[in-house]
Amino acid sequence: MKLLSVIGTRPEAIKMAPVVRLLAATPCMDSVVCVTGQHRHMLEQVLELFDIQPQHDLSVMAQGQTLNSLSARILQGMDELLVQLKPDRVLVHGDTTTAMAAAMAAFHRHIPVVHVEAGLRTGSLAEPWPEEMNRRVIDVMAELMFAPTEKAKANLLAENLQGEIHVVGNTVIDALQWVARRFENDAALRESVDARLPQLTEGKRMVLLTSHRRENHGDGLGQICDAVVELVAGGEVEVVYPVHLNPLVLDVVQQRLGRVTGVHLIEPQDYLGFVRLMQRAFLVLTDSGGVQEEAPALGKPVLLLRDVTERPSVVEAGVVKLVGTDRQRIVTAVRELLHDSVAYERMTRAAHPYGHGDASEKIVQILLKAKAA
Ligand code: UD1
Ligand code: UDP
């Protein structure tokens, strides 16, 4: 069976890496990888770490790309590739423009679509935007859907979709465990990664921050920056912020936080560096999808810079708390965890709703059976 896996952004690469690596090692699978290049530097960091050499690269990224121009370039590039390769199935991941447009291109060519990380829903098309639309559209077209949890499966069942649904866990845990194992077995690697991370002031706690969601651009990001200024002024914490390369994020953050003592603005980290930052953090402030899954698995509390989440399991487990983007709410929530050790301990109980690191193995086994059928 010829399987074409399509990857465009950092999180897709991290979460598809375990699947792609396993497919490549599976006899009788002809595994081909295409990167759309929706991201460039942030994608390459991941491909290099997981030693993935894509056979095809659509190189679509443009500075400040619009969703329509990006979608059009991916549809066009994918169409040509599908005609050339004639894959039996196309694998896409999650909810990016790459995943949506690649799935649509396959659908238009009557090629079955496989959706990894299917069934996540907030119920609001506005948040996350445009991802909630992307993930819904992909599932309408999918032949096979790999849901990370029973809740995700229930979301899919409620939509009366045509494809087959399998609950397999989330491949992000496979990727995270791969990195954690490398750190455990290789102290020199751990030390070399630590050496390139910011040196923190002794006695201060580290808050790890990431923010890039489109619906937070503008006022939301401004309030997040104000909250950071207030928190570091209190003297108890330092903030480490690997800043996303989107100019609508990078320019604002550099201007607002670039010269604030106690704030370490750093470039996007490769996955080794970021996992190490999560391991060393006191708590994580983020609007990321993937970080909501990883930090709880590492026993790190997450204050989520959003009003809704498609990952309710970690909120119900009490390890992720929604705080939105209101400056005062963020500051209050961080201070509560700094000063209330009982509340903090409650949020550090590791939660594992996304499986135990065997999602990619399950996916490949199901794909092998799909082949036999
Ligand atoms: C995209 C995804 C989002 C995902 C995020 C992960 C869509 C609609 N959005 O958002 O779901 O959470 O990736 O990070 O698919 N850029 C660079 N170099 C890079 C990457 C980005 O310069 O390596 C800059 C470019 O100017 C680019 C801009 O960032 O135009 C935005 O990138 P884009 O992929 O369109 O959106 P993200 O906000 O990254
Ligand atoms: N990540 C990383 N380096 C960074 C920031 C994040 O490797 O500097 C990883 C993080 O561990 C997670 C993924 O990138 O696996 C999340 O990507 P992002 O937040 O950009 O996208 P989302 O998950 O929100 O779609």
Tab-separated table of N, CA and C and ligand atoms in Angstrom, residues 8-12 37-45 60-67 70-71 73-74 94-100 128-131 134-135 212-214 217 244-250 268 287-290 306, ligand 1:
chain	number	residue	atom	x	y	z
A	8	GLY	N	2.679	19.958	7.443
A	8	GLY	CA	2.959	21.345	7.064
A	8	GLY	C	3.562	22.208	8.155
A	9	THR	N	3.178	21.963	9.405
A	9	THR	CA	3.581	22.867	10.489
A	9	THR	C	4.306	22.088	11.590
A	10	ARG	N	4.855	22.848	12.532
A	10	ARG	CA	5.580	22.226	13.657
A	10	ARG	C	4.766	21.151	14.383
A	11	PRO	N	3.527	21.479	14.844
A	11	PRO	CA	2.840	20.435	15.622
A	11	PRO	C	2.493	19.197	14.812
A	12	GLU	N	2.181	19.384	13.515
A	12	GLU	CA	1.898	18.190	12.698
A	12	GLU	C	3.142	17.319	12.595
A	37	GLY	N	5.439	22.695	3.547
A	37	GLY	CA	6.254	23.875	3.843
A	37	GLY	C	5.394	25.054	4.284
A	38	GLN	N	4.209	24.767	4.852
A	38	GLN	CA	3.411	25.876	5.430
A	38	GLN	C	4.257	26.618	6.457
A	39	HIS	N	5.002	25.864	7.278
A	39	HIS	CA	6.073	26.425	8.107
A	39	HIS	C	7.404	26.064	7.461
A	40	ARG	N	8.438	26.838	7.753
A	40	ARG	CA	9.755	26.506	7.211
A	40	ARG	C	10.715	26.154	8.338
A	41	HIS	N	11.255	27.195	9.013
A	41	HIS	CA	12.246	26.939	10.058
A	41	HIS	C	11.664	26.041	11.163
A	42	MET	N	10.426	26.351	11.589
A	42	MET	CA	9.833	25.607	12.705
A	42	MET	C	9.505	24.172	12.321
A	43	LEU	N	9.363	23.913	11.035
A	43	LEU	CA	9.128	22.555	10.552
A	43	LEU	C	10.453	21.807	10.473
A	44	GLU	N	11.447	22.477	9.922
A	44	GLU	CA	12.739	21.814	9.734
A	44	GLU	C	13.367	21.386	11.057
A	45	GLN	N	13.148	22.205	12.099
A	45	GLN	CA	13.674	21.839	13.425
A	45	GLN	C	13.184	20.444	13.821
A	60	VAL	N	5.461	26.092	0.199
A	60	VAL	CA	4.414	27.109	-0.003
A	60	VAL	C	4.547	28.342	0.888
A	61	MET	N	5.364	28.288	1.948
A	61	MET	CA	5.312	29.392	2.919
A	61	MET	C	5.673	30.755	2.313
A	62	ALA	N	4.873	31.761	2.655
A	62	ALA	CA	5.200	33.146	2.320
A	62	ALA	C	5.081	33.944	3.609
A	63	GLN	N	5.884	34.997	3.754
A	63	GLN	CA	5.792	35.812	4.968
A	63	GLN	C	4.392	36.401	5.076
A	64	GLY	N	3.786	36.281	6.245
A	64	GLY	CA	2.458	36.856	6.475
A	64	GLY	C	1.412	36.287	5.541
A	65	GLN	N	1.496	34.985	5.271
A	65	GLN	CA	0.569	34.372	4.305
A	65	GLN	C	-0.892	34.476	4.762
A	66	THR	N	-1.785	34.601	3.764
A	66	THR	CA	-3.218	34.596	4.106
A	66	THR	C	-3.732	33.160	3.996
A	67	LEU	N	-4.822	32.897	4.672
A	67	LEU	CA	-5.354	31.534	4.662
A	67	LEU	C	-5.787	31.128	3.253
A	70	LEU	N	-2.641	30.550	0.970
A	70	LEU	CA	-1.990	29.326	1.441
A	70	LEU	C	-2.776	28.094	0.986
A	71	SER	N	-4.088	28.130	1.199
A	71	SER	CA	-4.938	26.990	0.804
A	71	SER	C	-4.823	26.743	-0.698
A	73	ARG	N	-2.365	27.480	-2.759
A	73	ARG	CA	-1.056	26.912	-3.140
A	73	ARG	C	-0.966	25.436	-2.762
A	74	ILE	N	-1.536	25.084	-1.608
A	74	ILE	CA	-1.470	23.678	-1.184
A	74	ILE	C	-2.356	22.815	-2.091
A	94	GLY	N	-4.670	16.476	12.361
A	94	GLY	CA	-5.159	17.632	13.122
A	94	GLY	C	-6.012	18.601	12.353
A	95	ASP	N	-5.637	19.882	12.409
A	95	ASP	CA	-6.593	20.929	12.034
A	95	ASP	C	-5.965	22.126	11.337
A	96	THR	N	-4.819	21.928	10.732
A	96	THR	CA	-4.178	23.073	10.070
A	96	THR	C	-4.714	23.253	8.652
A	97	THR	N	-4.308	24.353	8.032
A	97	THR	CA	-4.670	24.579	6.628
A	97	THR	C	-4.047	23.491	5.752
A	98	THR	N	-2.834	23.076	6.088
A	98	THR	CA	-2.211	21.966	5.351
A	98	THR	C	-3.096	20.732	5.382
A	99	ALA	N	-3.557	20.357	6.578
A	99	ALA	CA	-4.353	19.136	6.716
A	99	ALA	C	-5.665	19.259	5.937
A	100	MET	N	-6.326	20.405	6.064
A	100	MET	CA	-7.617	20.599	5.403
A	100	MET	C	-7.461	20.594	3.878
A	128	PRO	N	-10.829	27.397	18.147
A	128	PRO	CA	-9.784	28.172	17.493
A	128	PRO	C	-10.147	28.384	16.024
A	129	TRP	N	-9.762	29.543	15.546
A	129	TRP	CA	-10.101	29.940	14.168
A	129	TRP	C	-8.831	29.980	13.321
A	130	PRO	N	-8.800	29.335	12.195
A	130	PRO	CA	-9.870	28.595	11.506
A	130	PRO	C	-9.868	27.103	11.813
A	131	GLU	N	-9.126	26.674	12.823
A	131	GLU	CA	-8.882	25.239	13.021
A	131	GLU	C	-10.162	24.430	13.253
A	134	ASN	N	-11.479	23.579	9.986
A	134	ASN	CA	-10.599	22.618	9.299
A	134	ASN	C	-10.844	21.194	9.776
A	135	ARG	N	-10.879	21.020	11.101
A	135	ARG	CA	-10.991	19.651	11.612
A	135	ARG	C	-12.358	19.053	11.295
A	212	HIS	N	0.250	31.938	20.244
A	212	HIS	CA	0.278	32.217	18.798
A	212	HIS	C	-1.082	32.199	18.125
A	213	ARG	N	-2.151	31.829	18.854
A	213	ARG	CA	-3.462	31.646	18.205
A	213	ARG	C	-3.938	32.916	17.518
A	214	ARG	N	-4.520	32.722	16.337
A	214	ARG	CA	-5.003	33.882	15.573
A	214	ARG	C	-6.051	34.694	16.333
A	217	HIS	N	-4.500	37.264	18.515
A	217	HIS	CA	-3.716	38.380	17.954
A	217	HIS	C	-4.410	39.691	18.318
A	244	HIS	N	6.790	32.566	18.711
A	244	HIS	CA	6.376	32.066	17.388
A	244	HIS	C	6.832	33.054	16.302
A	245	LEU	N	7.162	32.532	15.113
A	245	LEU	CA	7.738	33.405	14.070
A	245	LEU	C	6.699	34.203	13.283
A	246	ASN	N	5.426	33.976	13.544
A	246	ASN	CA	4.411	34.787	12.856
A	246	ASN	C	4.657	36.268	13.185
A	247	PRO	N	4.842	37.118	12.169
A	247	PRO	CA	5.136	38.534	12.451
A	247	PRO	C	4.065	39.210	13.307
A	248	LEU	N	2.826	38.719	13.234
A	248	LEU	CA	1.760	39.313	14.045
A	248	LEU	C	1.927	38.976	15.526
A	249	VAL	N	2.775	38.024	15.794
A	249	VAL	CA	3.116	37.691	17.178
A	249	VAL	C	4.487	38.288	17.521
A	250	LEU	N	5.459	37.950	16.703
A	250	LEU	CA	6.857	38.309	16.988
A	250	LEU	C	7.051	39.820	17.161
A	268	PRO	N	11.970	30.066	18.610
A	268	PRO	CA	11.280	28.773	18.750
A	268	PRO	C	12.328	27.682	18.991
A	287	ASP	N	-1.561	29.083	24.844
A	287	ASP	CA	-2.805	28.905	24.086
A	287	ASP	C	-2.640	27.789	23.054
A	288	SER	N	-1.570	27.011	23.204
A	288	SER	CA	-1.256	25.943	22.255
A	288	SER	C	-2.182	24.750	22.427
A	289	GLY	N	-2.370	24.022	21.327
A	289	GLY	CA	-3.103	22.768	21.420
A	289	GLY	C	-2.227	21.687	22.032
A	290	GLY	N	-1.091	21.436	21.389
A	290	GLY	CA	-0.231	20.319	21.798
A	290	GLY	C	0.298	20.447	23.214
A	306	ARG	N	-7.108	30.756	26.820
A	306	ARG	CA	-8.240	30.622	25.912
A	306	ARG	C	-9.519	30.549	26.744
B	1	UD1	C1	-0.349	27.430	12.035
B	1	UD1	C2	-1.694	26.709	12.119
B	1	UD1	C3	-2.109	26.535	13.568
B	1	UD1	C4	-1.013	25.885	14.378
B	1	UD1	C5	0.282	26.658	14.203
B	1	UD1	C6	1.378	25.916	14.906
B	1	UD1	C7	-3.293	27.143	10.330
B	1	UD1	C8	-4.405	27.987	9.858
B	1	UD1	N1	-2.729	27.508	11.482
B	1	UD1	O1	-0.541	28.742	12.540
B	1	UD1	O2	-3.261	25.716	13.626
B	1	UD1	O3	-1.389	25.902	15.728
B	1	UD1	O4	0.603	26.743	12.811
B	1	UD1	O5	2.472	26.736	15.165
B	1	UD1	O6	-2.938	26.187	9.693
B	1	UD1	N2	6.491	31.711	9.974
B	1	UD1	C9	7.834	31.780	9.668
B	1	UD1	N3	8.570	30.641	9.771
B	1	UD1	C10	8.054	29.452	10.211
B	1	UD1	C11	6.702	29.415	10.543
B	1	UD1	C12	5.924	30.549	10.418
B	1	UD1	O7	8.337	32.810	9.283
B	1	UD1	O8	8.787	28.469	10.308
B	1	UD1	C13	5.671	32.957	9.828
B	1	UD1	C14	5.399	33.309	8.351
B	1	UD1	O9	5.411	34.690	8.210
B	1	UD1	C15	3.964	32.792	8.154
B	1	UD1	C16	3.377	33.098	9.516
B	1	UD1	O10	4.409	32.766	10.447
B	1	UD1	O11	3.292	33.442	7.106
B	1	UD1	C17	2.118	32.350	9.861
B	1	UD1	O12	2.242	30.978	9.626
B	1	UD1	P1	0.914	30.089	9.402
B	1	UD1	O13	1.301	28.652	9.252
B	1	UD1	O14	0.065	30.671	8.336
B	1	UD1	O15	0.096	30.280	10.731
B	1	UD1	P2	0.450	29.933	12.229
B	1	UD1	O16	-0.019	31.069	13.051
B	1	UD1	O17	1.851	29.482	12.325
